[in-house]
Coordinates of N, CA and C in Angstrom, one line a residue:
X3 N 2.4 -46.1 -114.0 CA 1.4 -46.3 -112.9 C 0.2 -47.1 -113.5
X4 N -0.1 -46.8 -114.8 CA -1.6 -47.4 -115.3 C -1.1 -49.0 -115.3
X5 N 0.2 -48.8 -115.7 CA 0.6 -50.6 -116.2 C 0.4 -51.3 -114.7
X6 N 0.9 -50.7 -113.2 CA 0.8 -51.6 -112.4 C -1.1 -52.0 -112.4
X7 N -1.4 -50.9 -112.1 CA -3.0 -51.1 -111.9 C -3.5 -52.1 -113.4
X8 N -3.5 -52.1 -114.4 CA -3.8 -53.2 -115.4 C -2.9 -54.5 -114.7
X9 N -2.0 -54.6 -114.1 CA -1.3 -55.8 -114.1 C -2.2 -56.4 -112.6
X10 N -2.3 -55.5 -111.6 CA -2.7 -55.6 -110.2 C -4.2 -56.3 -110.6
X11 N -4.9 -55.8 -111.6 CA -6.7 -56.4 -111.6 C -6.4 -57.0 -112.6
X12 N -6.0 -57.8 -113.6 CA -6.0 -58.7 -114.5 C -5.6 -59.7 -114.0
X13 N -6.3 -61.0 -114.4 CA -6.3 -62.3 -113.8 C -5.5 -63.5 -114.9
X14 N -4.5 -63.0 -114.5 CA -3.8 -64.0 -115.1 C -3.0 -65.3 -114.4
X15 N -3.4 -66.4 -114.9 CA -2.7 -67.2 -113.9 C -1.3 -67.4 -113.8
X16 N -0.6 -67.5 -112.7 CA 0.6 -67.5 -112.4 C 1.6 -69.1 -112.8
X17 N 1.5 -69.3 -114.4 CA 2.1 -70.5 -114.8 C 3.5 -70.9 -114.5
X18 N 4.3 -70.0 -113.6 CA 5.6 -70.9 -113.4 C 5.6 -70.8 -112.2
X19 N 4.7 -71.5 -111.6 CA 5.0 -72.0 -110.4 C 5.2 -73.6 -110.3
X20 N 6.2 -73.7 -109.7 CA 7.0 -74.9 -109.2 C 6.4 -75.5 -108.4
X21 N 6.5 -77.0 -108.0 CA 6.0 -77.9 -106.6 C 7.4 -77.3 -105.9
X22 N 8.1 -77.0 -105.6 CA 9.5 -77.0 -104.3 C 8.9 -75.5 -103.8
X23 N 8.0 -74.4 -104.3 CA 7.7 -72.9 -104.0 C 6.5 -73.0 -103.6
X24 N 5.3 -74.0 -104.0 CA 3.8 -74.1 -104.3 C 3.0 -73.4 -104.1
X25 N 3.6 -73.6 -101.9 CA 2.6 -73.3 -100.8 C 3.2 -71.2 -101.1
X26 N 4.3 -71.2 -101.1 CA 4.7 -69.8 -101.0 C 4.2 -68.9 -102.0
X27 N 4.0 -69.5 -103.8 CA 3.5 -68.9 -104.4 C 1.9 -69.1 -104.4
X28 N 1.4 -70.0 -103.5 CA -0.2 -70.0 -103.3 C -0.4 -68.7 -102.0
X29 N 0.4 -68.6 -101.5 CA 0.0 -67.3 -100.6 C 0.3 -66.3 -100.9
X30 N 1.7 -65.7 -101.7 CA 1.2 -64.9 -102.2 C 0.3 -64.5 -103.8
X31 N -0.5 -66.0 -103.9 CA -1.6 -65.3 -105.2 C -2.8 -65.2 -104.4
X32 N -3.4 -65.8 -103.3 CA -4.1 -65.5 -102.6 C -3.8 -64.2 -102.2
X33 N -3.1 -63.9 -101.6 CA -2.5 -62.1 -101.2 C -3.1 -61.3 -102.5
X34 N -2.2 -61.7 -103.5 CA -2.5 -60.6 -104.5 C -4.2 -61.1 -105.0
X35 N -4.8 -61.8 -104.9 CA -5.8 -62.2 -105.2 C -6.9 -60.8 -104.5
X36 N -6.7 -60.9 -103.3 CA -7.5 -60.6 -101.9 C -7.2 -59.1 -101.9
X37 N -5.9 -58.6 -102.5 CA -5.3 -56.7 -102.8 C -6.2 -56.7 -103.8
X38 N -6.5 -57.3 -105.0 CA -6.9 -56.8 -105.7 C -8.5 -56.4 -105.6
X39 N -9.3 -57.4 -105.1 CA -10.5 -57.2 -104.8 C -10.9 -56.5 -103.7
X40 N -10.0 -56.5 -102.6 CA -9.9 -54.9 -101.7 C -9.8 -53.3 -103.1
X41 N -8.7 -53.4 -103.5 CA -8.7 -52.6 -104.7 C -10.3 -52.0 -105.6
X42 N -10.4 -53.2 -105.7 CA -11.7 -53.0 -107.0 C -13.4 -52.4 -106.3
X43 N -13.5 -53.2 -104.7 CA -14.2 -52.8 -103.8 C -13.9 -51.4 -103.6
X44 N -12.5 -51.1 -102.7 CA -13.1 -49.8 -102.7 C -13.2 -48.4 -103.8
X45 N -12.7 -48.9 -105.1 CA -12.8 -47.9 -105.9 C -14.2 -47.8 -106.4
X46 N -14.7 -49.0 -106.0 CA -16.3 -48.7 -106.8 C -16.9 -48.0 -105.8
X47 N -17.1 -48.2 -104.4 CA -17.3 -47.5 -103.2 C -16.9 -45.6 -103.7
X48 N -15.8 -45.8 -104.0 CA -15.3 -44.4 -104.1 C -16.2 -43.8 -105.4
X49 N -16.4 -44.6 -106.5 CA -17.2 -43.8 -107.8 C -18.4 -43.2 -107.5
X50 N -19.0 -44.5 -106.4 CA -20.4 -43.9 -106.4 C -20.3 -42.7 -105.2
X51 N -19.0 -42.6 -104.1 CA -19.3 -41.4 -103.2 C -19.2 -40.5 -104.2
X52 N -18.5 -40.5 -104.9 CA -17.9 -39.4 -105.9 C -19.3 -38.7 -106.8
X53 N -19.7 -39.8 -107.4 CA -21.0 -39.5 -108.2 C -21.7 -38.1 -108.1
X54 N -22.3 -37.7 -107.2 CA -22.9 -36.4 -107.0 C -22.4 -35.5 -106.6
X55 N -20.8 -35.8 -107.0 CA -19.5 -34.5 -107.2 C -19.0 -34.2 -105.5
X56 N -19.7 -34.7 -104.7 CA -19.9 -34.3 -103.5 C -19.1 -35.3 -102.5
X57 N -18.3 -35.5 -101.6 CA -17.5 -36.4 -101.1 C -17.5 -36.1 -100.1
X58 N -18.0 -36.5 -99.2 CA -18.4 -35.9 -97.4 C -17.4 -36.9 -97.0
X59 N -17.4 -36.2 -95.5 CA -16.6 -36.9 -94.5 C -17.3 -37.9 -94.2
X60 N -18.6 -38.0 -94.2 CA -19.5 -39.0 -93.9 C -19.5 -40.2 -94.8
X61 N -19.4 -40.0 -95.6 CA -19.2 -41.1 -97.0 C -18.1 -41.9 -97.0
X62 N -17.0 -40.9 -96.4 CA -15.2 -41.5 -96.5 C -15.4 -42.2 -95.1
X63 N -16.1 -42.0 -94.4 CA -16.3 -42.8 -93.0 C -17.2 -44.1 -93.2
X64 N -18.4 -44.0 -94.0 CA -18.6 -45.2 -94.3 C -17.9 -46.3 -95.3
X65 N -17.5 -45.6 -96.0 CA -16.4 -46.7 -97.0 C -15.0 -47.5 -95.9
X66 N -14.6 -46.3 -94.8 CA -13.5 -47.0 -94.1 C -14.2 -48.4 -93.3
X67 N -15.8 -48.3 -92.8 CA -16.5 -49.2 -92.1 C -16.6 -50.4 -92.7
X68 N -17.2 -49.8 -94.2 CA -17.6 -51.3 -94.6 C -16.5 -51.7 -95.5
X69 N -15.3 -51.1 -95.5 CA -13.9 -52.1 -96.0 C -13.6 -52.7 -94.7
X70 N -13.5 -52.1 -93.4 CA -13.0 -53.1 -92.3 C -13.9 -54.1 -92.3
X71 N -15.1 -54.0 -92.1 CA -15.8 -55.1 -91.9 C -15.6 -56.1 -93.3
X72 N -15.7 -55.9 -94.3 CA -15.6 -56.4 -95.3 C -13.9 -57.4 -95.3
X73 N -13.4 -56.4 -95.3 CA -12.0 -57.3 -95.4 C -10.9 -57.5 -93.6
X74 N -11.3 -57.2 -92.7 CA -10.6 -56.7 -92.1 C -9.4 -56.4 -91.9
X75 N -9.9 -54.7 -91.9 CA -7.9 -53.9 -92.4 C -8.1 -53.1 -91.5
X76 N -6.9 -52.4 -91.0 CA -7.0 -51.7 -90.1 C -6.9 -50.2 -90.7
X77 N -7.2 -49.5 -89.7 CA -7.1 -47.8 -90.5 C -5.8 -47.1 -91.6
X78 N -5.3 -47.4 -90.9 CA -4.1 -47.1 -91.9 C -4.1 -47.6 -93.3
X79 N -4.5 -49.1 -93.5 CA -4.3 -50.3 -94.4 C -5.4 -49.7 -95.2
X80 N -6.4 -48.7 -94.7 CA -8.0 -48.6 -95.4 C -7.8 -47.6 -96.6
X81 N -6.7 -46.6 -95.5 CA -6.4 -45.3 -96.1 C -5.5 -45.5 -97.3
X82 N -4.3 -46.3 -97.3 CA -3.6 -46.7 -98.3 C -4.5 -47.3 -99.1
X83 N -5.2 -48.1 -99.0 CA -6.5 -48.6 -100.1 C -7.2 -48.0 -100.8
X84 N -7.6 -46.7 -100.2 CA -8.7 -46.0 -100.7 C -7.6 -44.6 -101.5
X85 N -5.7 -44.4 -101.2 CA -5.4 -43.6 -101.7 C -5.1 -44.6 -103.5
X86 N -4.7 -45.4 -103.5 CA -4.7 -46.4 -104.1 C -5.4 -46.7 -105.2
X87 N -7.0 -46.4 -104.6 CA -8.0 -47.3 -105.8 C -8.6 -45.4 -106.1
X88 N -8.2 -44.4 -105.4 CA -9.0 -43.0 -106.0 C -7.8 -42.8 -107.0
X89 N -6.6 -43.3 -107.1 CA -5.3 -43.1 -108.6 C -5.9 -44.1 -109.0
X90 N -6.2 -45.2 -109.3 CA -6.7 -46.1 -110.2 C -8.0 -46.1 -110.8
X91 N -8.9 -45.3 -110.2 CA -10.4 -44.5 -110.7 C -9.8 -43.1 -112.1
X92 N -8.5 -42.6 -111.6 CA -8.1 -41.3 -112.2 C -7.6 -41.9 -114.0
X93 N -7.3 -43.1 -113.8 CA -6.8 -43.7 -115.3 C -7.8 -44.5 -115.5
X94 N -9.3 -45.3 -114.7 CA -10.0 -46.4 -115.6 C -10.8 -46.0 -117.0
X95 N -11.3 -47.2 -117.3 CA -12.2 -46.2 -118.1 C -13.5 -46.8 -117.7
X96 N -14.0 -47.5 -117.2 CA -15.2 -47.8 -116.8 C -15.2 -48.5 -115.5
X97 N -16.7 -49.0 -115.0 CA -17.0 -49.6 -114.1 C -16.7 -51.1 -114.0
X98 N -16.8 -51.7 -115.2 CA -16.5 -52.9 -115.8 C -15.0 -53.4 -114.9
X99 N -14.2 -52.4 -115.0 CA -12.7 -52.6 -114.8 C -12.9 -52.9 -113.1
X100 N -13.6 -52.5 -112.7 CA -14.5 -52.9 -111.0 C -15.0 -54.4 -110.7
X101 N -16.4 -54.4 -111.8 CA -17.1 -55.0 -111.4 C -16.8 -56.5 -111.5
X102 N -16.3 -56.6 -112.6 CA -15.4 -57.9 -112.7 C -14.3 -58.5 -112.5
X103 N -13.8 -57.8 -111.7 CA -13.0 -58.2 -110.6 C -13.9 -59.0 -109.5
X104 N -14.9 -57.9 -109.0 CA -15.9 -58.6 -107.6 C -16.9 -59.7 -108.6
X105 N -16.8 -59.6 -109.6 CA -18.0 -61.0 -110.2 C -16.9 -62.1 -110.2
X106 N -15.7 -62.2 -109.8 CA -15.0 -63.2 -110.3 C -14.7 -64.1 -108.6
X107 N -14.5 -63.2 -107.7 CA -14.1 -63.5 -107.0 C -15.6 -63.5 -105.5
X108 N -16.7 -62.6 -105.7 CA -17.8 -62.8 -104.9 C -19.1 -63.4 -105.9
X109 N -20.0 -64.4 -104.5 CA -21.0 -65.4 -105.6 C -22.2 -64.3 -105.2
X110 N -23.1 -64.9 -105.9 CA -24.1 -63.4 -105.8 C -24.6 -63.2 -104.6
X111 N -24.8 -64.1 -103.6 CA -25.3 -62.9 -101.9 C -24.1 -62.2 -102.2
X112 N -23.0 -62.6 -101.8 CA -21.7 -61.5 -101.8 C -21.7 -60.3 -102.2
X113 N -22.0 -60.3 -103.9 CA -22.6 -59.2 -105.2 C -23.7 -58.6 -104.3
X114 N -24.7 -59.0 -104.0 CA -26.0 -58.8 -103.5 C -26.3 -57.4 -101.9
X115 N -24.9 -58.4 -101.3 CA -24.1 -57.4 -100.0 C -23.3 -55.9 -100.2
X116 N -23.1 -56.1 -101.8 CA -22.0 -55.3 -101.9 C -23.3 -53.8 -102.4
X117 N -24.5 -54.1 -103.2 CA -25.4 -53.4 -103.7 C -25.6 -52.9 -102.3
X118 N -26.1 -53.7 -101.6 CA -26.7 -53.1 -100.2 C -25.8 -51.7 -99.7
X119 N -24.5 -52.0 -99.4 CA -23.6 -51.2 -98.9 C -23.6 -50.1 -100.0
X120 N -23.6 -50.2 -101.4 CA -23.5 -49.2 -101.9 C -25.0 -48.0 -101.7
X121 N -26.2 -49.2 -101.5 CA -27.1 -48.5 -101.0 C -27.0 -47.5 -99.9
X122 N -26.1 -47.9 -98.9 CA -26.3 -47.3 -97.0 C -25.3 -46.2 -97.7
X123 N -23.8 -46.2 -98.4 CA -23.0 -44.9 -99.3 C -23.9 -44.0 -99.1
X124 N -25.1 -44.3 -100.4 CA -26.0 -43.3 -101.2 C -26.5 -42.7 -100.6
X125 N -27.1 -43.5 -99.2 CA -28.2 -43.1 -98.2 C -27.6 -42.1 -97.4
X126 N -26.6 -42.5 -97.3 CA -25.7 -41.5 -95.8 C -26.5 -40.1 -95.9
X127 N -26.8 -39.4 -97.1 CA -27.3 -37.8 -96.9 C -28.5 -38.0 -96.9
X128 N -29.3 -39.0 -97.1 CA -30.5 -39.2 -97.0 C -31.0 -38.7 -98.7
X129 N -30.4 -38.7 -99.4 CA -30.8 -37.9 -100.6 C -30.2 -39.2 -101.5
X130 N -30.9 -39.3 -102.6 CA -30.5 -40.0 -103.8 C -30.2 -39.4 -104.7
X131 N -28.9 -39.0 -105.7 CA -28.8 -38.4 -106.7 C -29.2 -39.2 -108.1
X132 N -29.0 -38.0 -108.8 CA -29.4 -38.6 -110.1 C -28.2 -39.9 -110.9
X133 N -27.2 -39.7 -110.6 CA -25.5 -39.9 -111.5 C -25.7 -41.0 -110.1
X134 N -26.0 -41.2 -108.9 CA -25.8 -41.7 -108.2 C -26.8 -43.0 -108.0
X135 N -28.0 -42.8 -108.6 CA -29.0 -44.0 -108.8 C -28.0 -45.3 -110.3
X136 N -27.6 -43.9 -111.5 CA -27.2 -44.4 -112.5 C -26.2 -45.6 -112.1
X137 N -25.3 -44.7 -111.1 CA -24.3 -45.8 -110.9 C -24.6 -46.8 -109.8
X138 N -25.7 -46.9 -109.5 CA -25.9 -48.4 -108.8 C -26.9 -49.6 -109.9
X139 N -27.5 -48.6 -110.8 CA -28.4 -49.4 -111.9 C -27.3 -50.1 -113.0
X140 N -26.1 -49.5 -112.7 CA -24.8 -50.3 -113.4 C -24.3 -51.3 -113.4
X141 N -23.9 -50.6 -111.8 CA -23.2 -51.7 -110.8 C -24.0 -53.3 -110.7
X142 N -25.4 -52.9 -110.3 CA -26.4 -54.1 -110.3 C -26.3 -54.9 -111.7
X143 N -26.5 -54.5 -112.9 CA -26.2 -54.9 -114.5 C -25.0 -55.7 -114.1
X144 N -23.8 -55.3 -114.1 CA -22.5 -55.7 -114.2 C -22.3 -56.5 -113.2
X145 N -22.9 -56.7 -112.0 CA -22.8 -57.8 -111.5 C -23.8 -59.2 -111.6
X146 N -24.3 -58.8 -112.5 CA -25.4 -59.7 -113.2 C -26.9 -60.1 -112.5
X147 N -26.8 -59.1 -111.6 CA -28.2 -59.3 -110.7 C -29.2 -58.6 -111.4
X148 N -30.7 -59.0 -110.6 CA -31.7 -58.0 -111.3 C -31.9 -56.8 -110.5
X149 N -33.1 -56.2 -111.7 CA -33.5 -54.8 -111.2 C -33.9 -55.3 -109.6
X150 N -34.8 -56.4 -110.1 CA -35.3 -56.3 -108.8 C -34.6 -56.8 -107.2
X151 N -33.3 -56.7 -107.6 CA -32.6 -57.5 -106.7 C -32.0 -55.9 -106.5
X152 N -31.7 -54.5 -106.9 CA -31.5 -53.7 -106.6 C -32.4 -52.9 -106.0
X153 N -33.6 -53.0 -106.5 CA -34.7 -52.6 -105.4 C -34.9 -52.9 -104.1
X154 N -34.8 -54.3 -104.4 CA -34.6 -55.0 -103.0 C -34.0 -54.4 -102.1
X155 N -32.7 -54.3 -102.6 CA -31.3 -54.3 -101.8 C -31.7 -52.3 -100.7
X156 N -32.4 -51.6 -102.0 CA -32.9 -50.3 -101.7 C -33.5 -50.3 -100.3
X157 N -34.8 -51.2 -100.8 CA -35.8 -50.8 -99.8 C -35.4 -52.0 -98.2
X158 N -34.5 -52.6 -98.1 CA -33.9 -53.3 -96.9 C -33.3 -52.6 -96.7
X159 N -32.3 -51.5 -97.2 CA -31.8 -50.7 -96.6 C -32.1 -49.0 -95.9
X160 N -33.1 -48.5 -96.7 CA -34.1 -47.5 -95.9 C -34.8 -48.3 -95.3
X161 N -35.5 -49.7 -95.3 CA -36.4 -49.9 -93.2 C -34.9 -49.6 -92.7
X162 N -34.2 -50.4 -92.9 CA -32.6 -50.4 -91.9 C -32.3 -48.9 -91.0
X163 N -32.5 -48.0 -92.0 CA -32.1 -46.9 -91.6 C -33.0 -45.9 -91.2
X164 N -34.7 -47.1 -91.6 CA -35.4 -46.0 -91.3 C -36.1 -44.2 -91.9
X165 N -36.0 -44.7 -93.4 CA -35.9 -43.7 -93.9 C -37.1 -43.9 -94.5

């Protein structure tokens, strides 16, 4: 199981493709391109619900939102994603194995959108945890933005919500 997930997020390029297959093996490396960063999205989504030990219904409802909107999947396709990337959290060893995946494939608004969302996660109880700030002052690092681009991302998202 660990070997598919190492094989699924590692970016290797697909050297024996042929001109007579091209277009067929360009869709499915796009495909697997697009699984994998669904993949990597929602397991970071999942770290930080996870973070304050605490995993509401409300949290698993926002992760299903902002993966549809994000990728457009449908519910079933979300649930297979999120059963998916919570076994692939159970073997990683870090956030890294996440974050660069989405640094490879999103340019920084992208990165930038993705903080936000982890912000509205955090916000859902209206409470900030401690293990729960950590993992967004991570997330922000490893995606190579600044502090202040995590504050940012904070304080647009409480006016948003009003908090």
């Amino acid at each position: 199981m660990l070997k598919f997930f190492k094989d699924l997020l590692s970016e290797k390029p697909d050297s024996e493709n042929s001109d007579s297959n091209y277009s067929s093996d360009t869709t499915s490396s796009d495909d697997n391109s697009e699984r994998k960063l669904q993949l990597a999205t929602c397991a970071l989504f999942l770290e930080v619900a996870q973070a304050d030990e605490h995993f509401k219904r409300d949290e698993r409802e926002k992760i299903m939102k902002v993966m549809k909107e994000m990728f457009v999947l449908s519910s079933e396709e979300i649930n297979e994603l999120m059963k998916q990337s919570d076994e692939y959290i159970q073997q990683s060893v870090s956030l890294y194995e996440f974050t660069d995946v989405i640094n490879n494939h999103f340019n920084k608004d992208e990165r930038y959108e993705i903080i936000k969302n982890v912000w509205r996660l955090i916000l859902t109880d209206e409470k900030i945890h401690k293990y729960e700030e950590h993992f967004v002052r991570t997330i922000t690092a490893n995606f190579k933005l600044e502090h202040r681009d995590m504050i940012t991302a904070k304080m647009e998202v409480k006016e948003e919500l009003e908090l």
